[in-house]
Amino acid sequence: MGGPSSQGGQPPAGGGPTSLFILSEDNIIRKYTRFIIEWPPFEYAVLLTIIANCVVLALEEHLPHGDKTLLAQKLEKTEAYFLGIFCVEASLKILALGFVMHKHSYLRNIWNIMDFFVVVTG
């Protein structure tokens, strides 16, 4: 109940006929990734992660000669975790929506383009 097939057996709107030329609309992996990315707690978790990352970036201190405070050293260790979370989010969205070829694919949304740029340059 409430899973990816809860929409009367119809594939969810958006995306294309295949994802990455491999996963069709009725593929179980694609259905569940679609369910996950549209699940409100997932969306809130991603938003909270973005906010937490902004706070960490705001707390960074740039001292002369590359010196770092103890807080800055600890906060620097969180970067890998944030990058990992953002990579998982991007991967799930790419699996669910497709990458770029279809009308509603991942890179056809301006926010996802920014998200992808952050992940790739991270």
PDB file of N, CA, C and O in Angstrom, residues 60-97:
ATOM      1  N   GLU A  60      32.793  27.677   7.983  1.00  0.00           N
ATOM      2  CA  GLU A  60      34.201  27.562   7.598  1.00  0.00           C
ATOM      3  C   GLU A  60      34.938  28.864   7.890  1.00  0.00           C
ATOM      4  O   GLU A  60      34.408  29.951   7.682  1.00  0.00           O
ATOM      5  N   GLU A  61      36.162  28.726   8.372  1.00  0.00           N
ATOM      6  CA  GLU A  61      37.005  29.887   8.636  1.00  0.00           C
ATOM      7  C   GLU A  61      38.237  29.787   7.751  1.00  0.00           C
ATOM      8  O   GLU A  61      38.913  28.767   7.737  1.00  0.00           O
ATOM      9  N   HIS A  62      38.506  30.841   7.024  1.00  0.00           N
ATOM     10  CA  HIS A  62      39.692  30.875   6.174  1.00  0.00           C
ATOM     11  C   HIS A  62      40.754  31.739   6.855  1.00  0.00           C
ATOM     12  O   HIS A  62      40.628  32.952   6.914  1.00  0.00           O
ATOM     13  N   LEU A  63      41.748  31.073   7.356  1.00  0.00           N
ATOM     14  CA  LEU A  63      42.824  31.757   8.064  1.00  0.00           C
ATOM     15  C   LEU A  63      44.035  31.887   7.142  1.00  0.00           C
ATOM     16  O   LEU A  63      44.193  31.127   6.185  1.00  0.00           O
ATOM     17  N   PRO A  64      44.911  32.824   7.428  1.00  0.00           N
ATOM     18  CA  PRO A  64      46.123  32.965   6.610  1.00  0.00           C
ATOM     19  C   PRO A  64      47.003  31.719   6.692  1.00  0.00           C
ATOM     20  O   PRO A  64      46.981  30.986   7.688  1.00  0.00           O
ATOM     21  N   HIS A  65      47.761  31.475   5.647  1.00  0.00           N
ATOM     22  CA  HIS A  65      48.730  30.387   5.571  1.00  0.00           C
ATOM     23  C   HIS A  65      48.067  29.005   5.623  1.00  0.00           C
ATOM     24  O   HIS A  65      48.714  28.035   6.011  1.00  0.00           O
ATOM     25  N   GLY A  66      46.807  28.926   5.287  1.00  0.00           N
ATOM     26  CA  GLY A  66      46.128  27.632   5.261  1.00  0.00           C
ATOM     27  C   GLY A  66      45.886  27.016   6.622  1.00  0.00           C
ATOM     28  O   GLY A  66      45.558  25.835   6.720  1.00  0.00           O
ATOM     29  N   ASP A  67      46.055  27.788   7.684  1.00  0.00           N
ATOM     30  CA  ASP A  67      45.805  27.279   9.034  1.00  0.00           C
ATOM     31  C   ASP A  67      44.310  27.020   9.190  1.00  0.00           C
ATOM     32  O   ASP A  67      43.484  27.722   8.622  1.00  0.00           O
ATOM     33  N   LYS A  68      43.997  26.027  10.001  1.00  0.00           N
ATOM     34  CA  LYS A  68      42.590  25.699  10.239  1.00  0.00           C
ATOM     35  C   LYS A  68      42.354  25.521  11.723  1.00  0.00           C
ATOM     36  O   LYS A  68      43.175  24.927  12.428  1.00  0.00           O
ATOM     37  N   THR A  69      41.225  26.007  12.178  1.00  0.00           N
ATOM     38  CA  THR A  69      40.837  25.802  13.573  1.00  0.00           C
ATOM     39  C   THR A  69      40.389  24.357  13.754  1.00  0.00           C
ATOM     40  O   THR A  69      40.152  23.632  12.786  1.00  0.00           O
ATOM     41  N   LEU A  70      40.236  23.951  14.991  1.00  0.00           N
ATOM     42  CA  LEU A  70      39.777  22.594  15.291  1.00  0.00           C
ATOM     43  C   LEU A  70      38.381  22.367  14.715  1.00  0.00           C
ATOM     44  O   LEU A  70      38.089  21.302  14.151  1.00  0.00           O
ATOM     45  N   LEU A  71      37.517  23.379  14.833  1.00  0.00           N
ATOM     46  CA  LEU A  71      36.164  23.272  14.280  1.00  0.00           C
ATOM     47  C   LEU A  71      36.221  23.091  12.763  1.00  0.00           C
ATOM     48  O   LEU A  71      35.528  22.235  12.208  1.00  0.00           O
ATOM     49  N   ALA A  72      37.064  23.871  12.095  1.00  0.00           N
ATOM     50  CA  ALA A  72      37.175  23.777  10.640  1.00  0.00           C
ATOM     51  C   ALA A  72      37.677  22.400  10.218  1.00  0.00           C
ATOM     52  O   ALA A  72      37.222  21.846   9.215  1.00  0.00           O
ATOM     53  N   GLN A  73      38.575  21.826  10.977  1.00  0.00           N
ATOM     54  CA  GLN A  73      39.087  20.491  10.664  1.00  0.00           C
ATOM     55  C   GLN A  73      37.997  19.437  10.803  1.00  0.00           C
ATOM     56  O   GLN A  73      37.899  18.525   9.993  1.00  0.00           O
ATOM     57  N   LYS A  74      37.175  19.570  11.833  1.00  0.00           N
ATOM     58  CA  LYS A  74      36.071  18.617  12.021  1.00  0.00           C
ATOM     59  C   LYS A  74      35.005  18.785  10.945  1.00  0.00           C
ATOM     60  O   LYS A  74      34.459  17.812  10.442  1.00  0.00           O
ATOM     61  N   LEU A  75      34.687  20.034  10.606  1.00  0.00           N
ATOM     62  CA  LEU A  75      33.673  20.281   9.587  1.00  0.00           C
ATOM     63  C   LEU A  75      34.129  19.806   8.216  1.00  0.00           C
ATOM     64  O   LEU A  75      33.315  19.374   7.401  1.00  0.00           O
ATOM     65  N   GLU A  76      35.424  19.864   7.968  1.00  0.00           N
ATOM     66  CA  GLU A  76      35.964  19.418   6.681  1.00  0.00           C
ATOM     67  C   GLU A  76      35.699  17.929   6.456  1.00  0.00           C
ATOM     68  O   GLU A  76      35.503  17.493   5.328  1.00  0.00           O
ATOM     69  N   LYS A  77      35.657  17.171   7.528  1.00  0.00           N
ATOM     70  CA  LYS A  77      35.405  15.725   7.431  1.00  0.00           C
ATOM     71  C   LYS A  77      33.968  15.418   7.006  1.00  0.00           C
ATOM     72  O   LYS A  77      33.689  14.318   6.542  1.00  0.00           O
ATOM     73  N   THR A  78      33.060  16.374   7.158  1.00  0.00           N
ATOM     74  CA  THR A  78      31.662  16.133   6.788  1.00  0.00           C
ATOM     75  C   THR A  78      31.429  16.243   5.284  1.00  0.00           C
ATOM     76  O   THR A  78      30.396  15.777   4.795  1.00  0.00           O
ATOM     77  N   GLU A  79      32.367  16.828   4.560  1.00  0.00           N
ATOM     78  CA  GLU A  79      32.180  17.035   3.124  1.00  0.00           C
ATOM     79  C   GLU A  79      31.932  15.731   2.381  1.00  0.00           C
ATOM     80  O   GLU A  79      31.087  15.674   1.481  1.00  0.00           O
ATOM     81  N   ALA A  80      32.645  14.676   2.740  1.00  0.00           N
ATOM     82  CA  ALA A  80      32.472  13.383   2.069  1.00  0.00           C
ATOM     83  C   ALA A  80      31.064  12.831   2.292  1.00  0.00           C
ATOM     84  O   ALA A  80      30.469  12.243   1.379  1.00  0.00           O
ATOM     85  N   TYR A  81      30.520  13.041   3.475  1.00  0.00           N
ATOM     86  CA  TYR A  81      29.166  12.562   3.762  1.00  0.00           C
ATOM     87  C   TYR A  81      28.126  13.319   2.939  1.00  0.00           C
ATOM     88  O   TYR A  81      27.208  12.720   2.379  1.00  0.00           O
ATOM     89  N   PHE A  82      28.278  14.628   2.889  1.00  0.00           N
ATOM     90  CA  PHE A  82      27.348  15.419   2.084  1.00  0.00           C
ATOM     91  C   PHE A  82      27.434  15.021   0.610  1.00  0.00           C
ATOM     92  O   PHE A  82      26.408  14.838  -0.043  1.00  0.00           O
ATOM     93  N   LEU A  83      28.633  14.871   0.108  1.00  0.00           N
ATOM     94  CA  LEU A  83      28.804  14.481  -1.284  1.00  0.00           C
ATOM     95  C   LEU A  83      28.181  13.113  -1.538  1.00  0.00           C
ATOM     96  O   LEU A  83      27.523  12.902  -2.561  1.00  0.00           O
ATOM     97  N   GLY A  84      28.351  12.193  -0.617  1.00  0.00           N
ATOM     98  CA  GLY A  84      27.751  10.862  -0.757  1.00  0.00           C
ATOM     99  C   GLY A  84      26.236  10.928  -0.817  1.00  0.00           C
ATOM    100  O   GLY A  84      25.599  10.266  -1.657  1.00  0.00           O
ATOM    101  N   ILE A  85      25.639  11.723   0.053  1.00  0.00           N
ATOM    102  CA  ILE A  85      24.183  11.873   0.058  1.00  0.00           C
ATOM    103  C   ILE A  85      23.706  12.482  -1.252  1.00  0.00           C
ATOM    104  O   ILE A  85      22.729  12.016  -1.850  1.00  0.00           O
ATOM    105  N   PHE A  86      24.399  13.497  -1.746  1.00  0.00           N
ATOM    106  CA  PHE A  86      23.994  14.141  -2.996  1.00  0.00           C
ATOM    107  C   PHE A  86      24.195  13.212  -4.191  1.00  0.00           C
ATOM    108  O   PHE A  86      23.408  13.246  -5.144  1.00  0.00           O
ATOM    109  N   CYS A  87      25.217  12.366  -4.153  1.00  0.00           N
ATOM    110  CA  CYS A  87      25.422  11.386  -5.225  1.00  0.00           C
ATOM    111  C   CYS A  87      24.296  10.352  -5.245  1.00  0.00           C
ATOM    112  O   CYS A  87      23.810   9.980  -6.321  1.00  0.00           O
ATOM    113  N   VAL A  88      23.892   9.899  -4.071  1.00  0.00           N
ATOM    114  CA  VAL A  88      22.784   8.943  -3.991  1.00  0.00           C
ATOM    115  C   VAL A  88      21.503   9.577  -4.518  1.00  0.00           C
ATOM    116  O   VAL A  88      20.761   8.957  -5.295  1.00  0.00           O
ATOM    117  N   GLU A  89      21.238  10.818  -4.128  1.00  0.00           N
ATOM    118  CA  GLU A  89      20.040  11.509  -4.610  1.00  0.00           C
ATOM    119  C   GLU A  89      20.056  11.626  -6.138  1.00  0.00           C
ATOM    120  O   GLU A  89      19.070  11.315  -6.802  1.00  0.00           O
ATOM    121  N   ALA A  90      21.174  12.061  -6.700  1.00  0.00           N
ATOM    122  CA  ALA A  90      21.274  12.211  -8.152  1.00  0.00           C
ATOM    123  C   ALA A  90      21.125  10.857  -8.845  1.00  0.00           C
ATOM    124  O   ALA A  90      20.422  10.746  -9.864  1.00  0.00           O
ATOM    125  N   SER A  91      21.736   9.825  -8.300  1.00  0.00           N
ATOM    126  CA  SER A  91      21.647   8.493  -8.903  1.00  0.00           C
ATOM    127  C   SER A  91      20.211   7.975  -8.909  1.00  0.00           C
ATOM    128  O   SER A  91      19.751   7.410  -9.903  1.00  0.00           O
ATOM    129  N   LEU A  92      19.517   8.149  -7.789  1.00  0.00           N
ATOM    130  CA  LEU A  92      18.123   7.715  -7.726  1.00  0.00           C
ATOM    131  C   LEU A  92      17.265   8.453  -8.745  1.00  0.00           C
ATOM    132  O   LEU A  92      16.423   7.853  -9.431  1.00  0.00           O
ATOM    133  N   LYS A  93      17.473   9.754  -8.862  1.00  0.00           N
ATOM    134  CA  LYS A  93      16.697  10.540  -9.822  1.00  0.00           C
ATOM    135  C   LYS A  93      17.013  10.140 -11.261  1.00  0.00           C
ATOM    136  O   LYS A  93      16.119  10.082 -12.095  1.00  0.00           O
ATOM    137  N   ILE A  94      18.276   9.872 -11.547  1.00  0.00           N
ATOM    138  CA  ILE A  94      18.654   9.451 -12.907  1.00  0.00           C
ATOM    139  C   ILE A  94      18.040   8.096 -13.231  1.00  0.00           C
ATOM    140  O   ILE A  94      17.530   7.886 -14.334  1.00  0.00           O
ATOM    141  N   LEU A  95      18.061   7.166 -12.283  1.00  0.00           N
ATOM    142  CA  LEU A  95      17.437   5.860 -12.509  1.00  0.00           C
ATOM    143  C   LEU A  95      15.933   5.989 -12.731  1.00  0.00           C
ATOM    144  O   LEU A  95      15.359   5.322 -13.585  1.00  0.00           O
ATOM    145  N   ALA A  96      15.293   6.842 -11.950  1.00  0.00           N
ATOM    146  CA  ALA A  96      13.841   6.982 -12.038  1.00  0.00           C
ATOM    147  C   ALA A  96      13.391   7.742 -13.277  1.00  0.00           C
ATOM    148  O   ALA A  96      12.401   7.382 -13.918  1.00  0.00           O
ATOM    149  N   LEU A  97      14.104   8.795 -13.634  1.00  0.00           N
ATOM    150  CA  LEU A  97      13.650   9.701 -14.689  1.00  0.00           C
ATOM    151  C   LEU A  97      14.356   9.513 -16.029  1.00  0.00           C
ATOM    152  O   LEU A  97      13.859   9.977 -17.056  1.00  0.00           O
TER     153      LEU A  97
END
